[in-house]
Amino acid sequence: MCRVLAYIGPDLPLENLLTNPENSLLNQSLDPELHPDLQLAGWGFGAWSEHLLKPAEPLLYHRPKAAFYDDNVRGIIPSLQASTLLAHVRASGYDAGVVQADENCHPFAFDGTPWIIAQNGALPNWRRLQKELLRHCEDRYLEQMRGTTDTEFLYVLLLSLLEGNSDAEVKAAFERMLALILQAMRRLDLAALTKLKIALVTSDRIIGVNYGCGHAGETDVTGDWEALRKTDLPLSMLLEPMYVLLGRNFEDYEDSYDVDVCPEGEATSAILASEPLTENGEDWMRVEFGTIVFLRREGSTISKTVSRLDP
């Protein structure tokens, strides 16, 4: 199961976000708290900072090997800082059909859009579903697709459906995307559990989506995700929340993801993650299945909006 971490707030050393904390993203690739599998299929990040030579563009890094074996980490990470970050460690099946290459490491970024994307999810049978979905994809994005992952194809489809970059327009594009996927599944008789746990990020915004459908293509999926761990692991992972932490003074906690908890309107930083990253998990807001969360930098503070996604 992939791991995702997105951050927005004051400029911070990347090592405070990726390597120093005990439950850092890189450590999760070797020893995730909530999942038993290693993430060996690569990792990457996209970062914005006013201190970069091109502050309006994300600095992108990908490496198609286990994050904890990446010999570039000690040389690169300590020299960088970021005010917005999207990072990802990739899990995949360990067989000859899995292509481990830079092109398949998240996050994905295309020219002509401010958004980059990473996912902790899966679209089964996506190559066959393309028979129905390609007609909704714009050539300007298809021409930039270089890898062989479902996430990059979903990125193409989502960007093609976006009519603008407002929260309402992004929400509508995600709803339309799942509707088209479900239509294609029905037409091709390919209904399958589909997990869309997506982070969509630009320099001043993080959008987290926890959405999808069940084994028969149903979107009104319910259940106790923790109890389902023993009886239906895929359904459990579909229903599992994503998590958001809001607070102040994150820069004062160099070796952890702790923050000073404060009223929502006073928060200066936010993290979106696959799992709560601090011992006090009660400080983390759950992004439940069927919802979308919008985190936006407004001056020195971070606003948060949560909406239900319509099936």
CSV table of C-alpha atoms in Angstrom, one decimal:
chain,number,residue,atom,x,y,z
A,1,MET,CA,0.0,0.0,0.0
A,2,CYS,CA,1.5,3.3,-1.1
A,3,ARG,CA,2.2,6.1,1.4
A,4,VAL,CA,1.4,9.8,0.7
A,5,LEU,CA,2.4,13.0,2.6
A,6,ALA,CA,1.6,16.6,1.6
A,7,TYR,CA,2.6,19.7,3.6
A,8,ILE,CA,1.7,23.4,3.3
A,9,GLY,CA,3.0,26.1,5.6
A,10,PRO,CA,6.2,28.0,6.4
A,11,ASP,CA,9.4,27.1,4.6
A,12,LEU,CA,10.8,24.0,6.4
A,13,PRO,CA,14.0,21.9,5.8
A,14,LEU,CA,12.9,18.9,3.8
A,15,GLU,CA,14.7,16.6,6.2
A,16,ASN,CA,12.1,17.7,8.9
A,17,LEU,CA,9.4,16.5,6.6
A,18,LEU,CA,10.9,13.4,5.0
A,19,THR,CA,13.7,11.9,7.1
A,20,ASN,CA,14.1,13.2,10.7
A,21,PRO,CA,10.8,12.2,12.4
A,22,GLU,CA,10.6,8.6,13.7
A,23,ASN,CA,7.6,8.0,11.6
A,24,SER,CA,8.9,9.9,8.6
A,25,LEU,CA,7.7,9.1,5.1
A,26,LEU,CA,11.0,7.4,4.3
A,27,ASN,CA,10.8,5.3,7.4
A,28,GLN,CA,7.3,4.3,6.5
A,29,SER,CA,8.6,2.7,3.3
A,30,LEU,CA,10.5,0.3,5.5
A,31,ASP,CA,8.3,0.1,8.6
A,32,PRO,CA,4.8,1.5,8.1
A,33,GLU,CA,2.7,1.7,11.3
A,34,LEU,CA,-0.6,0.7,9.9
A,35,HIS,CA,0.3,-1.7,7.1
A,36,PRO,CA,2.6,-4.8,7.0
A,37,ASP,CA,4.0,-4.4,3.5
A,38,LEU,CA,7.3,-2.8,2.4
A,39,GLN,CA,7.2,-0.1,-0.2
A,40,LEU,CA,10.0,-1.1,-2.6
A,41,ALA,CA,8.9,0.2,-6.0
A,42,GLY,CA,10.3,3.8,-5.8
A,43,TRP,CA,9.6,7.2,-4.3
A,44,GLY,CA,9.6,10.8,-5.2
A,45,PHE,CA,8.5,14.3,-4.2
A,46,GLY,CA,7.5,17.7,-5.6
A,47,ALA,CA,8.4,20.8,-3.6
A,48,TRP,CA,7.8,24.6,-3.9
A,49,SER,CA,9.9,27.3,-2.2
A,50,GLU,CA,10.6,31.0,-2.7
A,51,HIS,CA,14.3,30.1,-2.3
A,52,LEU,CA,14.3,28.0,-5.5
A,53,LEU,CA,15.5,29.6,-8.7
A,54,LYS,CA,12.1,28.9,-10.2
A,55,PRO,CA,9.8,29.4,-7.2
A,56,ALA,CA,6.6,29.1,-9.2
A,57,GLU,CA,7.4,25.6,-10.4
A,58,PRO,CA,7.8,22.4,-8.3
A,59,LEU,CA,11.2,20.9,-7.9
A,60,LEU,CA,10.6,17.3,-8.9
A,61,TYR,CA,12.6,14.2,-7.7
A,62,HIS,CA,12.0,10.6,-8.6
A,63,ARG,CA,13.9,7.4,-7.8
A,64,PRO,CA,12.8,3.9,-8.8
A,65,LYS,CA,14.2,2.1,-5.8
A,66,ALA,CA,13.3,1.7,-2.2
A,67,ALA,CA,13.4,5.1,-0.4
A,68,PHE,CA,15.4,3.7,2.5
A,69,TYR,CA,18.1,2.5,0.0
A,70,ASP,CA,18.3,5.8,-1.9
A,71,ASP,CA,21.9,7.0,-1.6
A,72,ASN,CA,20.9,10.5,-2.8
A,73,VAL,CA,18.9,11.2,0.3
A,74,ARG,CA,21.9,12.3,2.5
A,75,GLY,CA,23.3,14.4,-0.3
A,76,ILE,CA,20.1,16.2,-1.5
A,77,ILE,CA,17.5,16.4,1.2
A,78,PRO,CA,19.6,18.4,3.8
A,79,SER,CA,20.1,21.1,1.1
A,80,LEU,CA,16.5,21.8,0.4
A,81,GLN,CA,13.5,23.4,2.0
A,82,ALA,CA,9.9,23.8,1.0
A,83,SER,CA,6.7,25.7,1.8
A,84,THR,CA,4.6,23.2,-0.1
A,85,LEU,CA,5.5,19.5,-0.6
A,86,LEU,CA,3.9,16.4,-2.1
A,87,ALA,CA,5.9,13.2,-1.4
A,88,HIS,CA,5.1,9.5,-2.1
A,89,VAL,CA,6.5,6.0,-1.6
A,90,ARG,CA,5.2,3.5,-4.1
A,91,ALA,CA,4.0,0.0,-3.4
A,92,SER,CA,3.3,-2.5,-6.2
A,93,GLY,CA,3.2,-6.1,-6.9
A,94,TYR,CA,6.6,-7.7,-6.9
A,95,ASP,CA,6.6,-9.5,-10.3
A,96,ALA,CA,8.0,-9.1,-13.8
A,97,GLY,CA,4.9,-7.2,-14.9
A,98,VAL,CA,5.7,-4.2,-12.7
A,99,VAL,CA,7.9,-1.6,-14.4
A,100,GLN,CA,10.1,0.1,-11.9
A,101,ALA,CA,11.3,3.3,-13.6
A,102,ASP,CA,11.5,7.0,-13.0
A,103,GLU,CA,8.4,7.5,-15.2
A,104,ASN,CA,6.3,5.4,-12.8
A,105,CYS,CA,7.2,7.2,-9.6
A,106,HIS,CA,4.8,9.7,-8.1
A,107,PRO,CA,4.2,12.6,-8.1
A,108,PHE,CA,3.3,13.2,-11.7
A,109,ALA,CA,3.5,16.6,-13.2
A,110,PHE,CA,2.6,17.9,-16.7
A,111,ASP,CA,3.1,21.1,-18.6
A,112,GLY,CA,0.1,23.3,-18.9
A,113,THR,CA,-1.3,22.8,-15.4
A,114,PRO,CA,-0.4,24.0,-11.9
A,115,TRP,CA,-1.3,20.6,-10.3
A,116,ILE,CA,0.8,17.6,-9.4
A,117,ILE,CA,-0.7,14.4,-8.2
A,118,ALA,CA,0.1,11.3,-6.1
A,119,GLN,CA,-2.2,8.4,-5.1
A,120,ASN,CA,-2.5,5.7,-2.6
A,121,GLY,CA,-5.0,3.6,-4.5
A,122,ALA,CA,-5.7,1.6,-7.6
A,123,LEU,CA,-7.9,1.5,-10.7
A,124,PRO,CA,-8.2,-2.2,-11.7
A,125,ASN,CA,-8.3,-3.1,-15.4
A,126,TRP,CA,-7.5,0.5,-16.3
A,127,ARG,CA,-5.8,-0.5,-19.6
A,128,ARG,CA,-9.1,-2.2,-20.7
A,129,LEU,CA,-11.2,0.6,-19.4
A,130,GLN,CA,-9.3,3.0,-21.6
A,131,LYS,CA,-11.5,1.7,-24.5
A,132,GLU,CA,-14.3,3.9,-23.0
A,133,LEU,CA,-12.3,6.6,-21.2
A,134,LEU,CA,-9.8,7.7,-23.8
A,135,ARG,CA,-12.4,9.7,-25.7
A,136,HIS,CA,-12.7,12.0,-22.6
A,137,CYS,CA,-8.9,12.6,-22.5
A,138,GLU,CA,-7.3,15.6,-24.1
A,139,ASP,CA,-4.4,15.1,-26.5
A,140,ARG,CA,-2.3,17.8,-24.8
A,141,TYR,CA,-2.2,15.6,-21.6
A,142,LEU,CA,-2.1,12.2,-23.3
A,143,GLU,CA,1.0,13.2,-25.2
A,144,GLN,CA,2.8,13.9,-21.9
A,145,MET,CA,2.0,10.4,-20.4
A,146,ARG,CA,5.3,8.5,-20.2
A,147,GLY,CA,4.8,5.7,-17.7
A,148,THR,CA,2.6,2.6,-17.3
A,149,THR,CA,0.7,3.4,-14.1
A,150,ASP,CA,-3.0,3.8,-13.5
A,151,THR,CA,-2.3,7.0,-11.5
A,152,GLU,CA,-0.8,8.8,-14.4
A,153,PHE,CA,-3.7,7.8,-16.6
A,154,LEU,CA,-6.1,9.1,-13.9
A,155,TYR,CA,-4.1,12.4,-13.9
A,156,VAL,CA,-4.7,12.7,-17.7
A,157,LEU,CA,-8.4,12.0,-17.3
A,158,LEU,CA,-8.9,14.4,-14.3
A,159,LEU,CA,-7.0,17.3,-16.0
A,160,SER,CA,-9.1,16.7,-19.1
A,161,LEU,CA,-12.3,17.1,-17.1
A,162,LEU,CA,-11.2,20.2,-15.2
A,163,GLU,CA,-13.1,23.3,-16.3
A,164,GLY,CA,-11.2,25.5,-13.9
A,165,ASN,CA,-9.2,25.4,-10.7
A,166,SER,CA,-11.7,26.6,-8.1
A,167,ASP,CA,-12.6,24.2,-5.3
A,168,ALA,CA,-16.1,23.7,-6.8
A,169,GLU,CA,-14.6,22.9,-10.3
A,170,VAL,CA,-12.1,20.5,-8.9
A,171,LYS,CA,-14.8,18.7,-6.9
A,172,ALA,CA,-17.0,18.5,-10.0
A,173,ALA,CA,-14.1,17.0,-12.0
A,174,PHE,CA,-13.5,14.3,-9.4
A,175,GLU,CA,-17.2,13.4,-9.3
A,176,ARG,CA,-17.3,13.3,-13.1
A,177,MET,CA,-14.2,11.1,-13.3
A,178,LEU,CA,-15.7,8.5,-11.0
A,179,ALA,CA,-19.0,8.6,-12.9
A,180,LEU,CA,-17.2,7.9,-16.2
A,181,ILE,CA,-15.1,5.1,-14.6
A,182,LEU,CA,-18.3,3.4,-13.3
A,183,GLN,CA,-20.0,3.8,-16.7
A,184,ALA,CA,-17.0,2.2,-18.4
A,185,MET,CA,-17.0,-0.7,-15.9
A,186,ARG,CA,-20.6,-1.4,-16.6
A,187,ARG,CA,-20.3,-1.3,-20.4
A,188,LEU,CA,-17.2,-3.6,-20.3
A,189,ASP,CA,-18.5,-5.8,-17.5
A,190,LEU,CA,-15.4,-4.9,-15.4
A,191,ALA,CA,-16.9,-3.9,-12.1
A,192,ALA,CA,-14.2,-4.0,-9.4
A,193,LEU,CA,-13.2,-2.4,-6.1
A,194,THR,CA,-11.6,1.0,-7.0
A,195,LYS,CA,-9.7,3.0,-4.4
A,196,LEU,CA,-9.1,6.6,-5.2
A,197,LYS,CA,-7.1,8.1,-2.3
A,198,ILE,CA,-5.5,11.1,-4.2
A,199,ALA,CA,-3.5,14.1,-3.2
A,200,LEU,CA,-3.7,16.9,-5.8
A,201,VAL,CA,-1.3,19.8,-4.9
A,202,THR,CA,-0.2,23.1,-6.3
A,203,SER,CA,2.0,25.8,-4.7
A,204,ASP,CA,-0.7,27.2,-2.3
A,205,ARG,CA,-3.2,24.4,-2.1
A,206,ILE,CA,-3.6,20.7,-1.1
A,207,ILE,CA,-6.7,18.8,-2.1
A,208,GLY,CA,-7.2,15.3,-0.6
A,209,VAL,CA,-9.7,12.9,-2.0
A,210,ASN,CA,-10.9,9.7,-0.4
A,211,TYR,CA,-13.3,8.1,-2.8
A,212,GLY,CA,-14.1,5.1,-5.0
A,213,CYS,CA,-16.4,2.1,-5.3
A,214,GLY,CA,-16.9,-1.4,-3.8
A,215,HIS,CA,-16.5,-4.8,-5.3
A,216,ALA,CA,-19.7,-4.5,-7.4
A,217,GLY,CA,-19.1,-0.9,-8.4
A,218,GLU,CA,-21.3,0.5,-5.7
A,219,THR,CA,-20.4,3.9,-4.2
A,220,ASP,CA,-22.6,3.8,-1.1
A,221,VAL,CA,-20.0,1.6,0.7
A,222,THR,CA,-20.2,1.4,4.5
A,223,GLY,CA,-18.5,-0.6,7.2
A,224,ASP,CA,-16.0,-0.6,10.0
A,225,TRP,CA,-12.6,-0.4,8.2
A,226,GLU,CA,-10.7,-1.7,11.2
A,227,ALA,CA,-13.0,-4.7,11.8
A,228,LEU,CA,-12.9,-5.5,8.0
A,229,ARG,CA,-9.1,-5.9,8.2
A,230,LYS,CA,-9.6,-9.6,9.1
A,231,THR,CA,-12.4,-10.4,6.6
A,232,ASP,CA,-12.1,-8.1,3.6
A,233,LEU,CA,-8.7,-6.3,3.4
A,234,PRO,CA,-9.4,-4.5,0.1
A,235,LEU,CA,-12.7,-3.2,1.4
A,236,SER,CA,-11.0,-2.2,4.6
A,237,MET,CA,-8.4,-0.2,2.7
A,238,LEU,CA,-11.1,1.5,0.6
A,239,LEU,CA,-12.9,2.7,3.7
A,240,GLU,CA,-9.8,3.6,5.7
A,241,PRO,CA,-9.6,7.4,6.3
A,242,MET,CA,-6.9,9.8,5.2
A,243,TYR,CA,-5.7,12.2,7.8
A,244,VAL,CA,-5.1,16.0,8.2
A,245,LEU,CA,-3.2,17.8,11.0
A,246,LEU,CA,-3.5,21.5,11.4
A,247,GLY,CA,-1.5,23.6,13.8
A,248,ARG,CA,1.2,26.2,14.5
A,249,ASN,CA,4.9,26.2,15.1
A,250,PHE,CA,5.6,23.0,13.3
A,251,GLU,CA,9.1,24.4,12.6
A,252,ASP,CA,9.8,24.1,16.4
A,253,TYR,CA,9.6,20.3,16.3
A,254,GLU,CA,12.5,19.1,14.2
A,255,ASP,CA,12.3,15.4,14.9
A,256,SER,CA,8.6,14.8,14.8
A,257,TYR,CA,5.4,15.8,13.1
A,258,ASP,CA,4.1,17.5,16.3
A,259,VAL,CA,2.5,21.0,16.1
A,260,ASP,CA,0.9,23.3,18.6
A,261,VAL,CA,-2.8,22.6,18.3
A,262,CYS,CA,-4.8,25.8,17.8
A,263,PRO,CA,-8.2,27.0,16.7
A,264,GLU,CA,-8.7,26.2,13.0
A,265,GLY,CA,-8.6,29.8,11.8
A,266,GLU,CA,-5.2,30.3,13.4
A,267,ALA,CA,-3.3,27.3,11.9
A,268,THR,CA,-0.2,28.2,9.9
A,269,SER,CA,0.6,24.7,8.6
A,270,ALA,CA,-1.1,21.5,7.6
A,271,ILE,CA,-0.2,18.0,6.7
A,272,LEU,CA,-2.3,15.5,4.7
A,273,ALA,CA,-1.1,11.9,5.2
A,274,SER,CA,-2.0,8.3,4.7
A,275,GLU,CA,-1.9,7.7,8.4
A,276,PRO,CA,-1.6,9.8,11.6
A,277,LEU,CA,2.1,10.4,12.1
A,278,THR,CA,2.2,11.4,15.7
A,279,GLU,CA,1.6,9.4,18.9
A,280,ASN,CA,-1.4,11.6,19.7
A,281,GLY,CA,-3.6,10.5,16.8
A,282,GLU,CA,-6.6,12.4,18.3
A,283,ASP,CA,-5.1,15.6,16.9
A,284,TRP,CA,-5.6,14.4,13.3
A,285,MET,CA,-8.8,15.0,11.5
A,286,ARG,CA,-10.1,12.0,9.6
A,287,VAL,CA,-10.9,12.5,5.9
A,288,GLU,CA,-13.6,9.8,5.7
A,289,PHE,CA,-14.5,7.7,2.6
A,290,GLY,CA,-16.6,9.8,0.3
A,291,THR,CA,-15.2,13.2,1.2
A,292,ILE,CA,-12.8,15.7,-0.3
A,293,VAL,CA,-10.7,18.2,1.8
A,294,PHE,CA,-9.4,21.5,0.6
A,295,LEU,CA,-6.4,23.1,2.3
A,296,ARG,CA,-5.4,26.6,1.1
A,297,ARG,CA,-2.8,29.1,2.1
A,298,GLU,CA,-4.4,32.5,2.8
A,299,GLY,CA,-1.7,34.9,3.9
A,300,SER,CA,0.1,33.2,6.8
A,301,THR,CA,-2.8,30.9,7.8
A,302,ILE,CA,-4.2,27.7,6.3
A,303,SER,CA,-8.0,27.3,5.7
A,304,LYS,CA,-9.7,24.0,5.6
A,305,THR,CA,-13.0,23.0,3.8
A,306,VAL,CA,-14.5,19.5,3.7
A,307,SER,CA,-17.2,18.4,1.3
A,308,ARG,CA,-19.1,15.2,0.5
A,309,LEU,CA,-18.5,13.8,-3.0
A,310,ASP,CA,-21.7,12.9,-4.8
A,311,PRO,CA,-21.7,9.4,-6.5
